CSV table of C-alpha atoms in Angstrom, one decimal:
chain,number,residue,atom,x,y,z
A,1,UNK,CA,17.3,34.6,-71.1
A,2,UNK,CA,18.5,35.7,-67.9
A,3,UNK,CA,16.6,32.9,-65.6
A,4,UNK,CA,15.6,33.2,-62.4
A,5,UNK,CA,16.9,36.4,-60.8
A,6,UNK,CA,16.9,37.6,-57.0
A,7,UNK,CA,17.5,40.4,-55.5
A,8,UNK,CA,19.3,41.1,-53.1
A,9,UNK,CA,22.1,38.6,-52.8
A,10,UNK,CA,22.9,39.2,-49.3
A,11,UNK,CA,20.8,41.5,-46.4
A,12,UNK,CA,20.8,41.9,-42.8
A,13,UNK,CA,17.9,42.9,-40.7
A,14,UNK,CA,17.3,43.6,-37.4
A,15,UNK,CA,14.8,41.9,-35.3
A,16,UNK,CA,11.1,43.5,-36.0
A,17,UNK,CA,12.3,44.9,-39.4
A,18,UNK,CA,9.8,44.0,-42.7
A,19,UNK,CA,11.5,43.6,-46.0
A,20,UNK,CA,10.8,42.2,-49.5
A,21,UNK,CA,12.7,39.6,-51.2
A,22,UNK,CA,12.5,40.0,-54.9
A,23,UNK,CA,12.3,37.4,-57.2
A,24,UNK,CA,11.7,37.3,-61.3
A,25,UNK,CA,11.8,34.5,-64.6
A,26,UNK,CA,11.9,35.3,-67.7
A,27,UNK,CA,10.8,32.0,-68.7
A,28,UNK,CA,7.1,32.6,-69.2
A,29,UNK,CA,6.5,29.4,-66.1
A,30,UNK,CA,3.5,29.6,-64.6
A,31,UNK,CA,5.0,27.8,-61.3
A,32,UNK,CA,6.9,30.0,-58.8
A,33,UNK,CA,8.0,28.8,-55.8
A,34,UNK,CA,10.2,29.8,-52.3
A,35,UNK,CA,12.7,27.8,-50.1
A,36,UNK,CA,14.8,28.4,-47.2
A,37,UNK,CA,17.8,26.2,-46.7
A,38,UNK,CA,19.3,26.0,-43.6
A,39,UNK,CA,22.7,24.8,-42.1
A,40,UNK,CA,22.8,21.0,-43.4
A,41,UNK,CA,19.7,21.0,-44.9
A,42,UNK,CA,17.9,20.6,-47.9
A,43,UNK,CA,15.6,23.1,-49.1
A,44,UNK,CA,12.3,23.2,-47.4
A,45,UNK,CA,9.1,24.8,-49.3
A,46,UNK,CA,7.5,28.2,-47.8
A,47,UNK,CA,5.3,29.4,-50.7
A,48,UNK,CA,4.0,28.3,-54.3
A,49,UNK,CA,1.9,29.7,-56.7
A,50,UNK,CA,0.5,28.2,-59.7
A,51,UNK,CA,-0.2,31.5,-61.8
A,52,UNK,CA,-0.9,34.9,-61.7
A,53,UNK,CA,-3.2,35.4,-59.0
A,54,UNK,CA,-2.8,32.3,-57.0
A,55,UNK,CA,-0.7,31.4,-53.8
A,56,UNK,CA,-0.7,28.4,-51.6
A,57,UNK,CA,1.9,28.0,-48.4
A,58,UNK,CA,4.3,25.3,-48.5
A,59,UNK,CA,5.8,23.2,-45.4
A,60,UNK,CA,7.2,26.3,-43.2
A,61,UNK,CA,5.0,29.4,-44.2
A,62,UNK,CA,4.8,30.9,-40.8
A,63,UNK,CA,6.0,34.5,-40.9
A,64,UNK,CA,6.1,35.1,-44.8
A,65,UNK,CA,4.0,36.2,-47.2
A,66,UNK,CA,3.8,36.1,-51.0
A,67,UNK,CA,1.7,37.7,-53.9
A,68,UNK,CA,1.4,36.9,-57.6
A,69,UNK,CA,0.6,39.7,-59.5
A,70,UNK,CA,2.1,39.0,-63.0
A,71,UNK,CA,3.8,35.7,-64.1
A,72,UNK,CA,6.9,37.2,-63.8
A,73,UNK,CA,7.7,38.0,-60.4
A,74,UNK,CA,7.2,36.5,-57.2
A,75,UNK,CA,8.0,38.7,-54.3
A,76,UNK,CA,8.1,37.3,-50.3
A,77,UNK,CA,7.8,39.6,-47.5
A,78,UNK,CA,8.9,39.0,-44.2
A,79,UNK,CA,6.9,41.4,-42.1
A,80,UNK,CA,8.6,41.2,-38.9
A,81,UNK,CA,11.7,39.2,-39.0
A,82,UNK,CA,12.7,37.2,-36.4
A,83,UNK,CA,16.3,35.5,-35.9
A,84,UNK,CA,14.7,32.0,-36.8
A,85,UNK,CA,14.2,33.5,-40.4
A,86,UNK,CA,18.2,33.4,-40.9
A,87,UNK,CA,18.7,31.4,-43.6
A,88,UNK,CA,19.6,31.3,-47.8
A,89,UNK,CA,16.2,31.8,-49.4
A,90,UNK,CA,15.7,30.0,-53.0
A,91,UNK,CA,13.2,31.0,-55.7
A,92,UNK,CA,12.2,28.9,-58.1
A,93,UNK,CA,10.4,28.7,-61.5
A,94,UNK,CA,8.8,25.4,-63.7
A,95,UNK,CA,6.9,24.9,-66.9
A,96,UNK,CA,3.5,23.0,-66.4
A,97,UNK,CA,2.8,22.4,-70.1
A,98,UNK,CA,1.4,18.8,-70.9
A,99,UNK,CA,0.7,17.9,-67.4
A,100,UNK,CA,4.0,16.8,-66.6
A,101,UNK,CA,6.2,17.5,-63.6
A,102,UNK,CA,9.6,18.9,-64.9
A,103,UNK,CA,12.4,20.5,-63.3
A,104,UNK,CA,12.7,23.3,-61.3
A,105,UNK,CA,15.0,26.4,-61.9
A,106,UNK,CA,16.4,27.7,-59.1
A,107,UNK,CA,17.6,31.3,-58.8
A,108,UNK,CA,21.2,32.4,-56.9
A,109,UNK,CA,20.0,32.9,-53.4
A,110,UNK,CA,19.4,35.3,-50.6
A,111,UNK,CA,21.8,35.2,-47.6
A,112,UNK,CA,19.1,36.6,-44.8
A,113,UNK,CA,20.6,37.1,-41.4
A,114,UNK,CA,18.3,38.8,-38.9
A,115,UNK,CA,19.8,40.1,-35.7
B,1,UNK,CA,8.9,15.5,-43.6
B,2,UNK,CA,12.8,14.8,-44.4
B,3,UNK,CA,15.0,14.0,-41.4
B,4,UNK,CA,17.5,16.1,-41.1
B,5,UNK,CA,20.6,17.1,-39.6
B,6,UNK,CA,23.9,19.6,-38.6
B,7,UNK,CA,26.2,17.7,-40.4
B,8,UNK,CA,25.9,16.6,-44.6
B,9,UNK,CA,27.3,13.4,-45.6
B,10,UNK,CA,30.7,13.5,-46.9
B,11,UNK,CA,32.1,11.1,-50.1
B,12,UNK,CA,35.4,11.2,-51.3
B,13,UNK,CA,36.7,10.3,-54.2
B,14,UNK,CA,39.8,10.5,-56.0
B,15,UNK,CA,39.8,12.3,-59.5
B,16,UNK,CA,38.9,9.5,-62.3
B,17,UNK,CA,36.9,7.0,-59.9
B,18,UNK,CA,33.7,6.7,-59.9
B,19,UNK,CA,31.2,8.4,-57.7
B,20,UNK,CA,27.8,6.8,-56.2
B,21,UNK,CA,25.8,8.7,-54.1
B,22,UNK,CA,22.8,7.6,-52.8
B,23,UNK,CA,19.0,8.8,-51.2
B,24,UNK,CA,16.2,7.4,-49.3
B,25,UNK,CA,12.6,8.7,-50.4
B,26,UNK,CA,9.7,9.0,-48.3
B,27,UNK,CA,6.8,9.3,-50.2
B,28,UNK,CA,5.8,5.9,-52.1
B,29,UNK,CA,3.4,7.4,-54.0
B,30,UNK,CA,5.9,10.1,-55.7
B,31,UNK,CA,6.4,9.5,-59.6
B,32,UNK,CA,9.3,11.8,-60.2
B,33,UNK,CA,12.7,12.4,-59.1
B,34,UNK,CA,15.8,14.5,-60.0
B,35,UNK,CA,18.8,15.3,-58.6
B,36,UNK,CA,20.6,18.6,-58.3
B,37,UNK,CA,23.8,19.5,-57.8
B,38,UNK,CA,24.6,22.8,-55.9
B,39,UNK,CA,28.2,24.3,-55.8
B,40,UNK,CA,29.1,26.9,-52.7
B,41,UNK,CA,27.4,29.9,-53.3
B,42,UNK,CA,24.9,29.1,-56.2
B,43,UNK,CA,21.5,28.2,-56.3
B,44,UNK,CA,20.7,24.3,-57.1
B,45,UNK,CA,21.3,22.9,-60.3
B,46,UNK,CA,19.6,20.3,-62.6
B,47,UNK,CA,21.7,17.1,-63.3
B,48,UNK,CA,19.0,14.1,-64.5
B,49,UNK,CA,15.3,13.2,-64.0
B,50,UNK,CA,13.9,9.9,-63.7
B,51,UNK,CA,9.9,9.1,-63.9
B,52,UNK,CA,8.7,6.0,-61.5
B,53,UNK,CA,7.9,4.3,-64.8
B,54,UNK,CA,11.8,3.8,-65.2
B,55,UNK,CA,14.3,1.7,-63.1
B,56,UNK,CA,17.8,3.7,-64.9
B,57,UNK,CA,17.8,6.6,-67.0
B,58,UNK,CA,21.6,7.6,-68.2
B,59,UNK,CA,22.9,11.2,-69.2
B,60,UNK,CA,26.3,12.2,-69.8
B,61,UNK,CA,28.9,10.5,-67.5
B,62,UNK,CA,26.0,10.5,-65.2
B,63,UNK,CA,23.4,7.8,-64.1
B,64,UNK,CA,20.3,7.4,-62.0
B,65,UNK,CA,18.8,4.4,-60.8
B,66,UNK,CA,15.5,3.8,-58.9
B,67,UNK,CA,14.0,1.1,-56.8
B,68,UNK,CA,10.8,1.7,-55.9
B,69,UNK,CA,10.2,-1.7,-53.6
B,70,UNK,CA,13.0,-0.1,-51.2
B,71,UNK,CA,11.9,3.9,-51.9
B,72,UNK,CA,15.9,4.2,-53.1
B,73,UNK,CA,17.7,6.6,-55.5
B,74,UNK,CA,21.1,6.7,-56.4
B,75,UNK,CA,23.8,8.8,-58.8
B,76,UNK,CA,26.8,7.5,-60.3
B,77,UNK,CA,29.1,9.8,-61.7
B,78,UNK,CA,32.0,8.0,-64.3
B,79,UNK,CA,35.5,9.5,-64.3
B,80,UNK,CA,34.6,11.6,-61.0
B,81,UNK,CA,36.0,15.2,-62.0
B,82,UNK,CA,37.4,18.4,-59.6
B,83,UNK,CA,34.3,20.2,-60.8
B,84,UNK,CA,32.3,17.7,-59.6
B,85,UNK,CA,32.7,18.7,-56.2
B,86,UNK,CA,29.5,19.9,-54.4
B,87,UNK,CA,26.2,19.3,-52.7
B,88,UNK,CA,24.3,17.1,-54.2
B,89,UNK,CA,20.7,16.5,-53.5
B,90,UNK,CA,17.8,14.3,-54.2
B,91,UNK,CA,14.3,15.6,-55.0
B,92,UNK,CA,10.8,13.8,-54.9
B,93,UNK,CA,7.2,15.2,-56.1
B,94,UNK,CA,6.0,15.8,-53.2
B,95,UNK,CA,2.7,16.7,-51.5
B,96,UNK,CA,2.8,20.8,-52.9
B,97,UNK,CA,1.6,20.4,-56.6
B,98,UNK,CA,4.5,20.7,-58.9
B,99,UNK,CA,7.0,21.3,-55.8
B,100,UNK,CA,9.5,18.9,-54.5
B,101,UNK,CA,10.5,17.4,-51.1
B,102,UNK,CA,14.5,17.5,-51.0
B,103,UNK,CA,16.9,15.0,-49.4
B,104,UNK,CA,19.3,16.6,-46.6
B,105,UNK,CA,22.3,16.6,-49.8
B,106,UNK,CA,25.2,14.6,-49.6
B,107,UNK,CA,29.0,16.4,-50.3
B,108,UNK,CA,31.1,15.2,-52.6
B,109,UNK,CA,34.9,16.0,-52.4
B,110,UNK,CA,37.2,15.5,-55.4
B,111,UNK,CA,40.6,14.4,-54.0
B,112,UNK,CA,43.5,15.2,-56.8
């Protein structure tokens, strides 16, 4: 199994420009999720989904949006970047099964710098 | 939310000591917490779980304890190794479904 995979591993926009951050498991999770880490920081939660279909924002969702199509992928779209949005953006996937929190599998990372 | 800050915590160690790193919570009411280690350049990593239903819970060279009167996690590491060295951080349940809130990470440096 190849994971959690993102694409691409680094970009840089310019200020106003839309783009797509791509991220896919091959896990069969139903959870998907996206952070941004900062400088410092630890990772703080923009979007989740739950399945196919469903999306719910996280603590700093201002300025992204997500879809769920197919419980594979997970893409977040930035539609007008602004420098605040540099950052390392995370995608992650976990198994729901028995109604028990597990871990989280993280894939490598964006590097996102906006000018 | 998490305060945060510019500047991570730093431990070091020397190569064969042991390691504790430690975390605050903020969320009594969270009943699961791992830790995840996260080396320059990757994405973060699982090291152990622990359920609030459990004070310690040890893996290899590795153990977490919990106290939940205090809202305090820990990880020691045994026989602290050069691949050791990273960020490592704390994760509750937190208030997003199956997400997690995440500590600020502490650093750990290996010194030979």
């Amino acid at each position: 199994n190849a994971g959690v995979t993102q694409t691409p591993k680094f970009q840089v926009l310019k200020t106003g420009q839309s783009m797509t951050l791509q991220c896919a498991q091959d896990m069969n999770h139903e959870y998907m999720s996206w952070y941004r880490q900062d400088p410092g920081m630890g990772l703080r939660l923009i979007h989740y989904s739950v399945g196919a279909g469903i999306t719910d924002q996280g603590e700093v969702p201002n300025g992204y949006n997500v879809s769920r199509s197919t419980t594979e992928d997970f893409p977040l779209r930035l539609l007008s970047a602004a420098p605040s949005q540099t950052s390392v953006y995370f995608c992650a996937s976990s198994y729901t099964g028995g109604g028990f929190r597990s871990e989280q599998f993280f894939g490598p990372g964006t590097r996102l710098t906006v000018l | 939310g998490e305060s945060v800050g510019l500047h991570l915590p730093t431990l070091s160690v020397q190569e064969g000591d042991n390691s504790i790193i430690n975390c605050a919570y903020s969320n009594s009411a969270s009943d699961y917490f791992i830790w995840y280690k996260q080396e320059s350049g990757k994405g973060p990593q699982f090291i152990i779980d622990i359920r609030s239903n459990m004070d310690k819970r040890q893996g290899q060279r590795v153990t977490v304890l919990l106290n939940k009167t205090v809202k305090h996690l820990s990880l020691q590491i045994a026989a602290t190794q050069p691949g050791d060295s990273a960020v490592y951080f704390c994760a509750e349940n937190g208030n997003y479904g199956q997400n997690f809130v995440f500590g600020p990470g502490t650093r750990l440096s290996v010194l030979p």
